């Protein structure tokens, strides 16, 4: 049952021509290489008859290209990452590239192992959300002239291509929005991690609070606990310990999900009365009751910019001389959860 | 900057040993092949010094294995598919396989093109949600002895491995649940496609309705319109044309999302009063107001069964003699959206 693949050699032997001739014809270079129409037709007819398929693995070995890109994120099943994955897949498809996805769980060991594995497999390029401590692995790729673009975050002291958003400005803007709607005691629930994007989000919030001479309320949850009951418990305790909070800003979409669950179960009244903003939008936030105001990342733009840089690198053999740094704006989408405080209290 | 890779030949030349000797040592067969400890150490020290990495593409060509699986779904950014993707990725990772994902949009041309492409790339196996008309492509893979497992649906007259759920029983059970809670005019909103899983879901609903001598209300929306305004419009019109509906069953999670949006915008009262059930759960459905009752697919079990069959095929060179058919049960999760009709009307 195991059909043997036909090699160029087999075809050449069968038709009594050279391997080079077969190769030229199959690559559409028959005329250019002055091979006779008769021989071209003979080779084309035969390969059609045997349903010949080129061995692309062998081709990869010759060209050094695999036409495969790696897309490494924290968790492919997260809304934000899976949406970007789809956008990248669609662009890659049009450019004749395929995408391997993997989830690094924001874990350094797993990230390093995956990068090494794919490096050995000679994929053509990497689009990576780096975990906190893998600067060395990224440096290794760059040293080996492998196209790599980081996104969502980068390393301050490593000169790489990256596509990020202006996190600090985004949360500053979001916090100002809550302040302008009459909220004064605004909590910020975020991830306890020493990464540039989360620092930016926290700074934006803290600056807005300080500028307005208000008190800050910050809860930091370890990333590893966001999927567990412990993460939920920490939000419960934070809300209990700070009964004067009149608004809360969640710094990621999965934190918002946990927060909404806690509010819904323990504080249904607060769910209606508090000001709520989420970082990262989700289709379901807009149909939630109340609909949840969001700082939305420009998903399409992020995907397009990532692939633009990647394709540029792939198409220039010598690599790009200077690295590209793209910083995109987010969009504040006000919904019912951040209606003016007075209006909310009147209705609830 | 472009570092040259070291080949086995380079190493052999440098150390003045044969390529075979280098190969045996690097594959941990030095002792077995009676190579002297001195030579083993010399080779190991040198490859460590030059940071030698095996060329896995060349290895693939020798072994015919790429250690890559393809996971093809309708849309990787859909909640259900991205969750299964993650489960499959985690299992594959432990078995030293990597996963290439792709979205076929339930489109035959795109599916065929992707299958051909990956077949040429010699991936080791395929896990596929087939679009309606690609029986021939699946047959081609089977004829060529490529491990393939279908999921979510299969072809009646093609003997393949598959992992599916009992769709008919699931919607029958869900419809019975609504009936037991006092709803009588139950609508069924589904996809207009001639595929076994959607036929099963529709049949389960229709059987429950017929058994109870009630009237059926069915809306079929073309898959291609579910992402557009037109899909939303059809649900709006369906609800307007059938004002006596007291419950609605959505046959997929993306239809539920559109439906909730329509109800929320146009019929906020109905959103609270109607009985609602969704096929496919979503984390956000449980924190929605009202929380949405769901027929939940066993995501982990589906992923595990798919990979169990796949690994079995990959580990048996000759392929499995008989095909595996796995049919899993779903779980009905009653939530507030299907509370007894009377109770709902009292509270609203």
mmCIF file of N, CA, C and O in Angstrom, chain A residues 1 5 53 55-58 60-61 66-67 75 77 82-83 86 89-90 93 98-103 105 110 113-114 116-122 142-143 257 260-261 264 282-284 286-288 291, chain B residues 1 5 53 55-58 60-61 66-67 75 77 82-83 86 89-90 93 98-103 105 110 113-114 116-122 142-143 257 260-261 264 282-284 286-288 291:
data_model
loop_
_atom_site.group_PDB
_atom_site.id
_atom_site.type_symbol
_atom_site.label_atom_id
_atom_site.label_comp_id
_atom_site.label_asym_id
_atom_site.label_seq_id
_atom_site.Cartn_x
_atom_site.Cartn_y
_atom_site.Cartn_z
ATOM 1 N N UNK A 1 0.826 -1.209 0.000
ATOM 2 C CA UNK A 1 0.000 0.000 0.000
ATOM 3 C C UNK A 1 0.866 1.268 0.000
ATOM 4 O O UNK A 1 0.486 2.314 -0.465
ATOM 5 N N UNK A 5 7.510 7.187 -3.845
ATOM 6 C CA UNK A 5 7.516 8.482 -4.534
ATOM 7 C C UNK A 5 8.452 8.402 -5.733
ATOM 8 O O UNK A 5 9.490 7.744 -5.671
ATOM 9 N N UNK A 53 4.673 14.374 -7.810
ATOM 10 C CA UNK A 53 4.682 15.520 -6.896
ATOM 11 C C UNK A 53 6.112 15.805 -6.488
ATOM 12 O O UNK A 53 6.821 14.896 -6.068
ATOM 13 N N UNK A 55 9.288 16.586 -4.375
ATOM 14 C CA UNK A 55 9.629 16.338 -2.986
ATOM 15 C C UNK A 55 10.105 17.655 -2.380
ATOM 16 O O UNK A 55 11.230 18.095 -2.593
ATOM 17 N N UNK A 56 9.193 18.298 -1.650
ATOM 18 C CA UNK A 56 9.528 19.633 -1.156
ATOM 19 C C UNK A 56 10.549 19.596 -0.027
ATOM 20 O O UNK A 56 11.209 20.585 0.247
ATOM 21 N N UNK A 57 10.660 18.450 0.651
ATOM 22 C CA UNK A 57 11.683 18.353 1.689
ATOM 23 C C UNK A 57 13.062 18.384 1.040
ATOM 24 O O UNK A 57 13.965 19.091 1.490
ATOM 25 N N UNK A 58 13.195 17.646 -0.071
ATOM 26 C CA UNK A 58 14.465 17.665 -0.792
ATOM 27 C C UNK A 58 14.743 19.075 -1.310
ATOM 28 O O UNK A 58 15.861 19.580 -1.251
ATOM 29 N N UNK A 60 13.725 21.825 0.046
ATOM 30 C CA UNK A 60 14.136 22.635 1.189
ATOM 31 C C UNK A 60 15.618 22.471 1.451
ATOM 32 O O UNK A 60 16.317 23.416 1.780
ATOM 33 N N UNK A 61 16.083 21.228 1.325
ATOM 34 C CA UNK A 61 17.484 20.953 1.612
ATOM 35 C C UNK A 61 18.378 21.667 0.607
ATOM 36 O O UNK A 61 19.426 22.186 0.953
ATOM 37 N N UNK A 66 12.290 26.544 3.964
ATOM 38 C CA UNK A 66 11.222 25.593 4.265
ATOM 39 C C UNK A 66 9.851 26.203 4.014
ATOM 40 O O UNK A 66 8.854 25.498 4.043
ATOM 41 N N UNK A 67 9.807 27.538 3.807
ATOM 42 C CA UNK A 67 8.534 28.231 3.605
ATOM 43 C C UNK A 67 7.617 28.085 4.822
ATOM 44 O O UNK A 67 6.391 28.041 4.679
ATOM 45 N N UNK A 75 -0.406 31.612 24.662
ATOM 46 C CA UNK A 75 -1.447 30.580 24.678
ATOM 47 C C UNK A 75 -2.320 30.769 23.443
ATOM 48 O O UNK A 75 -3.054 31.743 23.349
ATOM 49 N N UNK A 77 -4.914 29.499 22.589
ATOM 50 C CA UNK A 77 -6.362 29.466 22.796
ATOM 51 C C UNK A 77 -6.901 30.760 23.400
ATOM 52 O O UNK A 77 -8.095 30.911 23.590
ATOM 53 N N UNK A 82 -5.315 34.110 19.327
ATOM 54 C CA UNK A 82 -5.877 33.308 18.232
ATOM 55 C C UNK A 82 -6.385 34.212 17.107
ATOM 56 O O UNK A 82 -6.334 33.851 15.940
ATOM 57 N N UNK A 83 -6.859 35.403 17.454
ATOM 58 C CA UNK A 83 -7.291 36.346 16.405
ATOM 59 C C UNK A 83 -6.094 36.800 15.570
ATOM 60 O O UNK A 83 -6.160 36.876 14.350
ATOM 61 N N UNK A 86 -4.861 34.075 13.229
ATOM 62 C CA UNK A 86 -5.659 33.941 12.023
ATOM 63 C C UNK A 86 -5.288 34.988 10.976
ATOM 64 O O UNK A 86 -5.202 34.707 9.780
ATOM 65 N N UNK A 89 -1.947 34.016 9.556
ATOM 66 C CA UNK A 89 -2.113 32.851 8.681
ATOM 67 C C UNK A 89 -2.609 33.289 7.304
ATOM 68 O O UNK A 89 -2.105 32.841 6.280
ATOM 69 N N UNK A 90 -3.603 34.164 7.289
ATOM 70 C CA UNK A 90 -4.182 34.597 6.011
ATOM 71 C C UNK A 90 -3.158 35.328 5.146
ATOM 72 O O UNK A 90 -3.096 35.121 3.941
ATOM 73 N N UNK A 93 -0.480 32.789 3.953
ATOM 74 C CA UNK A 93 -1.050 31.925 2.926
ATOM 75 C C UNK A 93 -0.924 32.568 1.548
ATOM 76 O O UNK A 93 -0.518 31.933 0.580
ATOM 77 N N UNK A 98 3.566 28.864 5.295
ATOM 78 C CA UNK A 98 2.700 28.194 6.250
ATOM 79 C C UNK A 98 3.138 28.563 7.659
ATOM 80 O O UNK A 98 4.274 28.976 7.861
ATOM 81 N N UNK A 99 2.237 28.406 8.599
ATOM 82 C CA UNK A 99 2.527 28.863 9.958
ATOM 83 C C UNK A 99 2.453 27.718 10.966
ATOM 84 O O UNK A 99 1.477 26.984 11.012
ATOM 85 N N UNK A 100 3.511 27.573 11.730
ATOM 86 C CA UNK A 100 3.533 26.626 12.848
ATOM 87 C C UNK A 100 3.225 27.422 14.104
ATOM 88 O O UNK A 100 3.892 28.423 14.373
ATOM 89 N N UNK A 101 2.250 27.009 14.878
ATOM 90 C CA UNK A 101 2.000 27.775 16.089
ATOM 91 C C UNK A 101 2.492 27.007 17.301
ATOM 92 O O UNK A 101 2.554 25.779 17.291
ATOM 93 N N UNK A 102 2.841 27.754 18.350
ATOM 94 C CA UNK A 102 3.139 27.097 19.614
ATOM 95 C C UNK A 102 2.894 28.049 20.762
ATOM 96 O O UNK A 102 2.942 29.259 20.612
ATOM 97 N N UNK A 103 2.584 27.467 21.896
ATOM 98 C CA UNK A 103 2.271 28.229 23.103
ATOM 99 C C UNK A 103 3.420 28.066 24.092
ATOM 100 O O UNK A 103 3.782 26.947 24.427
ATOM 101 N N UNK A 105 3.490 29.546 27.163
ATOM 102 C CA UNK A 105 2.988 29.737 28.538
ATOM 103 C C UNK A 105 3.745 30.832 29.285
ATOM 104 O O UNK A 105 3.755 30.845 30.519
ATOM 105 N N UNK A 110 10.353 26.528 28.343
ATOM 106 C CA UNK A 110 9.582 26.054 27.198
ATOM 107 C C UNK A 110 9.896 26.893 25.948
ATOM 108 O O UNK A 110 10.036 26.365 24.856
ATOM 109 N N UNK A 113 13.339 25.900 24.563
ATOM 110 C CA UNK A 113 13.290 24.577 23.945
ATOM 111 C C UNK A 113 12.633 24.660 22.565
ATOM 112 O O UNK A 113 13.114 24.080 21.595
ATOM 113 N N UNK A 114 11.524 25.412 22.490
ATOM 114 C CA UNK A 114 10.810 25.525 21.218
ATOM 115 C C UNK A 114 11.644 26.258 20.176
ATOM 116 O O UNK A 114 11.706 25.857 19.016
ATOM 117 N N UNK A 116 14.909 26.472 20.002
ATOM 118 C CA UNK A 116 15.990 25.591 19.551
ATOM 119 C C UNK A 116 15.486 24.534 18.576
ATOM 120 O O UNK A 116 16.105 24.275 17.547
ATOM 121 N N UNK A 117 14.362 23.938 18.934
ATOM 122 C CA UNK A 117 13.779 22.913 18.075
ATOM 123 C C UNK A 117 13.500 23.435 16.676
ATOM 124 O O UNK A 117 13.868 22.826 15.672
ATOM 125 N N UNK A 118 12.837 24.585 16.619
ATOM 126 C CA UNK A 118 12.461 25.123 15.313
ATOM 127 C C UNK A 118 13.685 25.657 14.567
ATOM 128 O O UNK A 118 13.727 25.619 13.352
ATOM 129 N N UNK A 119 14.651 26.128 15.311
ATOM 130 C CA UNK A 119 15.892 26.570 14.683
ATOM 131 C C UNK A 119 16.550 25.375 13.983
ATOM 132 O O UNK A 119 16.995 25.465 12.841
ATOM 133 N N UNK A 120 16.554 24.233 14.660
ATOM 134 C CA UNK A 120 17.129 23.027 14.063
ATOM 135 C C UNK A 120 16.326 22.564 12.846
ATOM 136 O O UNK A 120 16.858 22.017 11.907
ATOM 137 N N UNK A 121 15.034 22.792 12.907
ATOM 138 C CA UNK A 121 14.174 22.413 11.784
ATOM 139 C C UNK A 121 14.302 23.400 10.632
ATOM 140 O O UNK A 121 13.638 23.280 9.623
ATOM 141 N N UNK A 122 15.088 24.450 10.855
ATOM 142 C CA UNK A 122 15.313 25.451 9.808
ATOM 143 C C UNK A 122 14.046 26.087 9.263
ATOM 144 O O UNK A 122 13.850 26.143 8.057
ATOM 145 N N UNK A 142 19.235 36.050 15.965
ATOM 146 C CA UNK A 142 19.731 37.211 15.221
ATOM 147 C C UNK A 142 21.166 36.955 14.749
ATOM 148 O O UNK A 142 21.514 37.203 13.597
ATOM 149 N N UNK A 143 21.995 36.421 15.648
ATOM 150 C CA UNK A 143 23.389 36.130 15.283
ATOM 151 C C UNK A 143 23.458 35.163 14.110
ATOM 152 O O UNK A 143 24.383 35.211 13.313
ATOM 153 N N UNK A 257 -12.145 38.574 32.391
ATOM 154 C CA UNK A 257 -13.077 37.443 32.500
ATOM 155 C C UNK A 257 -13.210 36.968 33.937
ATOM 156 O O UNK A 257 -14.314 36.736 34.428
ATOM 157 N N UNK A 260 -15.083 39.694 35.969
ATOM 158 C CA UNK A 260 -16.536 39.732 35.733
ATOM 159 C C UNK A 260 -17.213 38.564 36.454
ATOM 160 O O UNK A 260 -18.313 38.705 36.996
ATOM 161 N N UNK A 261 -16.544 37.423 36.491
ATOM 162 C CA UNK A 261 -17.102 36.262 37.175
ATOM 163 C C UNK A 261 -17.251 36.554 38.675
ATOM 164 O O UNK A 261 -18.293 36.269 39.273
ATOM 165 N N UNK A 264 -19.995 39.219 39.226
ATOM 166 C CA UNK A 264 -21.307 38.658 38.971
ATOM 167 C C UNK A 264 -21.775 37.785 40.133
ATOM 168 O O UNK A 264 -22.938 37.823 40.533
ATOM 169 N N UNK A 282 -12.999 41.901 23.239
ATOM 170 C CA UNK A 282 -13.463 40.542 22.941
ATOM 171 C C UNK A 282 -14.882 40.712 22.432
ATOM 172 O O UNK A 282 -15.642 41.518 22.980
ATOM 173 N N UNK A 283 -15.243 39.974 21.377
ATOM 174 C CA UNK A 283 -16.584 40.119 20.802
ATOM 175 C C UNK A 283 -17.672 40.053 21.859
ATOM 176 O O UNK A 283 -18.708 40.715 21.749
ATOM 177 N N UNK A 284 -17.446 39.226 22.880
ATOM 178 C CA UNK A 284 -18.502 39.047 23.872
ATOM 179 C C UNK A 284 -18.599 40.214 24.853
ATOM 180 O O UNK A 284 -19.632 40.412 25.477
ATOM 181 N N UNK A 286 -18.804 43.244 24.122
ATOM 182 C CA UNK A 286 -19.738 44.248 23.606
ATOM 183 C C UNK A 286 -21.186 43.811 23.772
ATOM 184 O O UNK A 286 -22.091 44.640 23.725
ATOM 185 N N UNK A 287 -21.428 42.501 23.979
ATOM 186 C CA UNK A 287 -22.815 42.072 24.188
ATOM 187 C C UNK A 287 -23.066 41.676 25.645
ATOM 188 O O UNK A 287 -24.090 41.108 25.981
ATOM 189 N N UNK A 288 -22.097 41.978 26.516
ATOM 190 C CA UNK A 288 -22.269 41.683 27.940
ATOM 191 C C UNK A 288 -23.222 42.719 28.548
ATOM 192 O O UNK A 288 -23.474 43.759 27.958
ATOM 193 N N UNK A 291 -22.408 46.244 28.768
ATOM 194 C CA UNK A 291 -21.347 46.095 27.775
ATOM 195 C C UNK A 291 -20.081 46.734 28.355
ATOM 196 O O UNK A 291 -20.150 47.735 29.052
ATOM 197 N N UNK B 1 28.044 37.639 8.211
ATOM 198 C CA UNK B 1 27.174 37.385 9.353
ATOM 199 C C UNK B 1 26.506 36.013 9.232
ATOM 200 O O UNK B 1 26.212 35.377 10.223
ATOM 201 N N UNK B 5 26.641 26.384 8.500
ATOM 202 C CA UNK B 5 26.346 25.228 9.351
ATOM 203 C C UNK B 5 27.451 24.206 9.164
ATOM 204 O O UNK B 5 27.960 24.029 8.059
ATOM 205 N N UNK B 53 24.793 21.650 15.554
ATOM 206 C CA UNK B 53 23.387 21.295 15.594
ATOM 207 C C UNK B 53 23.078 20.402 14.412
ATOM 208 O O UNK B 53 23.424 20.740 13.298
ATOM 209 N N UNK B 55 21.361 18.853 11.290
ATOM 210 C CA UNK B 55 20.469 19.401 10.274
ATOM 211 C C UNK B 55 19.243 18.503 10.179
ATOM 212 O O UNK B 55 19.267 17.446 9.587
ATOM 213 N N UNK B 56 18.143 18.972 10.815
ATOM 214 C CA UNK B 56 16.960 18.118 10.905
ATOM 215 C C UNK B 56 16.248 17.984 9.569
ATOM 216 O O UNK B 56 15.500 17.041 9.365
ATOM 217 N N UNK B 57 16.460 18.960 8.679
ATOM 218 C CA UNK B 57 15.833 18.820 7.362
ATOM 219 C C UNK B 57 16.474 17.650 6.621
ATOM 220 O O UNK B 57 15.785 16.817 6.034
ATOM 221 N N UNK B 58 17.818 17.587 6.717
ATOM 222 C CA UNK B 58 18.513 16.463 6.086
ATOM 223 C C UNK B 58 18.056 15.154 6.736
ATOM 224 O O UNK B 58 17.831 14.148 6.061
ATOM 225 N N UNK B 60 15.170 14.581 8.086
ATOM 226 C CA UNK B 60 13.831 14.277 7.589
ATOM 227 C C UNK B 60 13.904 13.564 6.261
ATOM 228 O O UNK B 60 13.151 12.644 5.988
ATOM 229 N N UNK B 61 14.827 14.032 5.428
ATOM 230 C CA UNK B 61 14.935 13.461 4.100
ATOM 231 C C UNK B 61 15.365 12.000 4.197
ATOM 232 O O UNK B 61 14.891 11.150 3.453
ATOM 233 N N UNK B 66 8.976 14.095 9.376
ATOM 234 C CA UNK B 66 9.213 15.506 9.658
ATOM 235 C C UNK B 66 8.850 15.859 11.089
ATOM 236 O O UNK B 66 9.151 16.949 11.554
ATOM 237 N N UNK B 67 8.178 14.951 11.783
ATOM 238 C CA UNK B 67 7.729 15.209 13.157
ATOM 239 C C UNK B 67 6.782 16.398 13.218
ATOM 240 O O UNK B 67 6.733 17.131 14.212
ATOM 241 N N UNK B 75 -11.692 27.658 11.348
ATOM 242 C CA UNK B 75 -11.177 28.981 11.688
ATOM 243 C C UNK B 75 -10.472 28.874 13.035
ATOM 244 O O UNK B 75 -11.099 28.689 14.063
ATOM 245 N N UNK B 77 -9.327 30.984 14.878
ATOM 246 C CA UNK B 77 -9.638 32.005 15.876
ATOM 247 C C UNK B 77 -10.989 31.767 16.547
ATOM 248 O O UNK B 77 -11.380 32.504 17.433
ATOM 249 N N UNK B 82 -9.775 26.844 18.727
ATOM 250 C CA UNK B 82 -8.514 27.253 19.339
ATOM 251 C C UNK B 82 -8.290 26.511 20.657
ATOM 252 O O UNK B 82 -7.158 26.205 21.017
ATOM 253 N N UNK B 83 -9.371 26.172 21.356
ATOM 254 C CA UNK B 83 -9.213 25.395 22.599
ATOM 255 C C UNK B 83 -8.709 23.986 22.284
ATOM 256 O O UNK B 83 -7.831 23.462 22.955
ATOM 257 N N UNK B 86 -5.056 23.965 21.299
ATOM 258 C CA UNK B 86 -4.144 24.047 22.439
ATOM 259 C C UNK B 86 -3.959 22.681 23.099
ATOM 260 O O UNK B 86 -2.852 22.294 23.479
ATOM 261 N N UNK B 89 -1.828 20.604 20.818
ATOM 262 C CA UNK B 89 -0.446 21.089 20.866
ATOM 263 C C UNK B 89 0.271 20.524 22.088
ATOM 264 O O UNK B 89 1.406 20.062 22.000
ATOM 265 N N UNK B 90 -0.397 20.581 23.238
ATOM 266 C CA UNK B 90 0.239 20.120 24.473
ATOM 267 C C UNK B 90 0.569 18.631 24.421
ATOM 268 O O UNK B 90 1.644 18.213 24.859
ATOM 269 N N UNK B 93 3.411 18.069 21.843
ATOM 270 C CA UNK B 93 4.673 18.558 22.403
ATOM 271 C C UNK B 93 5.348 17.475 23.237
ATOM 272 O O UNK B 93 6.541 17.211 23.113
ATOM 273 N N UNK B 98 5.398 18.637 16.445
ATOM 274 C CA UNK B 98 4.977 20.025 16.358
ATOM 275 C C UNK B 98 3.721 20.110 15.495
ATOM 276 O O UNK B 98 3.467 19.229 14.686
ATOM 277 N N UNK B 99 2.977 21.186 15.662
ATOM 278 C CA UNK B 99 1.682 21.292 14.987
ATOM 279 C C UNK B 99 1.625 22.506 14.062
ATOM 280 O O UNK B 99 1.932 23.625 14.483
ATOM 281 N N UNK B 100 1.268 22.257 12.826
ATOM 282 C CA UNK B 100 1.013 23.332 11.867
ATOM 283 C C UNK B 100 -0.488 23.543 11.833
ATOM 284 O O UNK B 100 -1.237 22.583 11.634
ATOM 285 N N UNK B 101 -0.948 24.761 12.029
ATOM 286 C CA UNK B 101 -2.390 24.943 11.974
ATOM 287 C C UNK B 101 -2.780 25.645 10.690
ATOM 288 O O UNK B 101 -1.990 26.380 10.110
ATOM 289 N N UNK B 102 -3.989 25.389 10.238
ATOM 290 C CA UNK B 102 -4.501 26.165 9.119
ATOM 291 C C UNK B 102 -6.019 26.194 9.162
ATOM 292 O O UNK B 102 -6.660 25.308 9.722
ATOM 293 N N UNK B 103 -6.571 27.240 8.597
ATOM 294 C CA UNK B 103 -8.014 27.462 8.589
ATOM 295 C C UNK B 103 -8.515 27.269 7.162
ATOM 296 O O UNK B 103 -8.026 27.915 6.244
ATOM 297 N N UNK B 105 -11.805 27.593 6.290
ATOM 298 C CA UNK B 105 -13.036 28.374 6.078
ATOM 299 C C UNK B 105 -14.193 27.510 5.595
ATOM 300 O O UNK B 105 -15.142 28.029 4.998
ATOM 301 N N UNK B 110 -9.947 25.718 -0.843
ATOM 302 C CA UNK B 110 -8.858 26.022 0.091
ATOM 303 C C UNK B 110 -8.394 24.753 0.814
ATOM 304 O O UNK B 110 -7.199 24.530 0.996
ATOM 305 N N UNK B 113 -6.266 22.636 -1.568
ATOM 306 C CA UNK B 113 -4.973 23.252 -1.805
ATOM 307 C C UNK B 113 -4.052 23.025 -0.603
ATOM 308 O O UNK B 113 -2.877 22.683 -0.749
ATOM 309 N N UNK B 114 -4.607 23.206 0.594
ATOM 310 C CA UNK B 114 -3.800 23.042 1.805
ATOM 311 C C UNK B 114 -3.363 21.588 1.979
ATOM 312 O O UNK B 114 -2.211 21.312 2.314
ATOM 313 N N UNK B 116 -2.940 19.321 -0.341
ATOM 314 C CA UNK B 116 -1.901 19.019 -1.330
ATOM 315 C C UNK B 116 -0.550 19.599 -0.929
ATOM 316 O O UNK B 116 0.478 18.946 -1.009
ATOM 317 N N UNK B 117 -0.598 20.850 -0.487
ATOM 318 C CA UNK B 117 0.633 21.525 -0.084
ATOM 319 C C UNK B 117 1.345 20.767 1.017
ATOM 320 O O UNK B 117 2.545 20.502 0.950
ATOM 321 N N UNK B 118 0.587 20.402 2.047
ATOM 322 C CA UNK B 118 1.203 19.737 3.192
ATOM 323 C C UNK B 118 1.595 18.304 2.847
ATOM 324 O O UNK B 118 2.551 17.765 3.380
ATOM 325 N N UNK B 119 0.844 17.708 1.951
ATOM 326 C CA UNK B 119 1.213 16.372 1.504
ATOM 327 C C UNK B 119 2.577 16.434 0.818
ATOM 328 O O UNK B 119 3.457 15.599 1.055
ATOM 329 N N UNK B 120 2.772 17.450 0.001
ATOM 330 C CA UNK B 120 4.061 17.621 -0.674
ATOM 331 C C UNK B 120 5.177 17.900 0.323
ATOM 332 O O UNK B 120 6.313 17.517 0.134
ATOM 333 N N UNK B 121 4.841 18.611 1.360
ATOM 334 C CA UNK B 121 5.825 18.923 2.404
ATOM 335 C C UNK B 121 6.091 17.711 3.284
ATOM 336 O O UNK B 121 6.853 17.786 4.228
ATOM 337 N N UNK B 122 5.369 16.633 3.033
ATOM 338 C CA UNK B 122 5.579 15.392 3.785
ATOM 339 C C UNK B 122 5.422 15.539 5.282
ATOM 340 O O UNK B 122 6.282 15.116 6.043
ATOM 341 N N UNK B 142 -5.332 8.676 2.397
ATOM 342 C CA UNK B 142 -5.437 7.294 2.872
ATOM 343 C C UNK B 142 -4.745 6.340 1.887
ATOM 344 O O UNK B 142 -3.973 5.472 2.290
ATOM 345 N N UNK B 143 -4.986 6.554 0.593
ATOM 346 C CA UNK B 143 -4.347 5.714 -0.428
ATOM 347 C C UNK B 143 -2.828 5.777 -0.326
ATOM 348 O O UNK B 143 -2.139 4.814 -0.625
ATOM 349 N N UNK B 257 -23.450 33.867 19.595
ATOM 350 C CA UNK B 257 -22.932 35.233 19.764
ATOM 351 C C UNK B 257 -23.758 36.233 18.967
ATOM 352 O O UNK B 257 -24.118 37.293 19.472
ATOM 353 N N UNK B 260 -27.272 36.536 20.586
ATOM 354 C CA UNK B 260 -27.298 37.325 21.817
ATOM 355 C C UNK B 260 -27.213 38.814 21.487
ATOM 356 O O UNK B 260 -27.853 39.650 22.131
ATOM 357 N N UNK B 261 -26.410 39.132 20.475
ATOM 358 C CA UNK B 261 -26.273 40.532 20.068
ATOM 359 C C UNK B 261 -27.627 41.072 19.590
ATOM 360 O O UNK B 261 -28.043 42.167 19.965
ATOM 361 N N UNK B 264 -30.092 41.336 22.565
ATOM 362 C CA UNK B 264 -29.707 42.422 23.449
ATOM 363 C C UNK B 264 -30.109 43.781 22.866
ATOM 364 O O UNK B 264 -30.603 44.658 23.573
ATOM 365 N N UNK B 282 -18.680 28.352 26.071
ATOM 366 C CA UNK B 282 -17.651 29.387 25.977
ATOM 367 C C UNK B 282 -17.545 29.956 27.381
ATOM 368 O O UNK B 282 -18.571 30.163 28.034
ATOM 369 N N UNK B 283 -16.308 30.218 27.845
ATOM 370 C CA UNK B 283 -16.125 30.730 29.209
ATOM 371 C C UNK B 283 -17.037 31.910 29.504
ATOM 372 O O UNK B 283 -17.506 32.086 30.627
ATOM 373 N N UNK B 284 -17.266 32.728 28.481
ATOM 374 C CA UNK B 284 -18.037 33.942 28.737
ATOM 375 C C UNK B 284 -19.539 33.668 28.845
ATOM 376 O O UNK B 284 -20.274 34.466 29.415
ATOM 377 N N UNK B 286 -20.922 31.527 30.671
ATOM 378 C CA UNK B 286 -21.295 31.254 32.065
ATOM 379 C C UNK B 286 -21.337 32.534 32.895
ATOM 380 O O UNK B 286 -21.927 32.547 33.963
ATOM 381 N N UNK B 287 -20.696 33.598 32.423
ATOM 382 C CA UNK B 287 -20.760 34.851 33.186
ATOM 383 C C UNK B 287 -21.652 35.882 32.495
ATOM 384 O O UNK B 287 -21.671 37.051 32.854
ATOM 385 N N UNK B 288 -22.380 35.457 31.475
ATOM 386 C CA UNK B 288 -23.310 36.359 30.798
ATOM 387 C C UNK B 288 -24.546 36.563 31.678
ATOM 388 O O UNK B 288 -24.799 35.780 32.592
ATOM 389 N N UNK B 291 -26.854 33.866 32.458
ATOM 390 C CA UNK B 291 -25.856 32.867 32.060
ATOM 391 C C UNK B 291 -26.539 31.900 31.085
ATOM 392 O O UNK B 291 -27.715 31.583 31.242
#
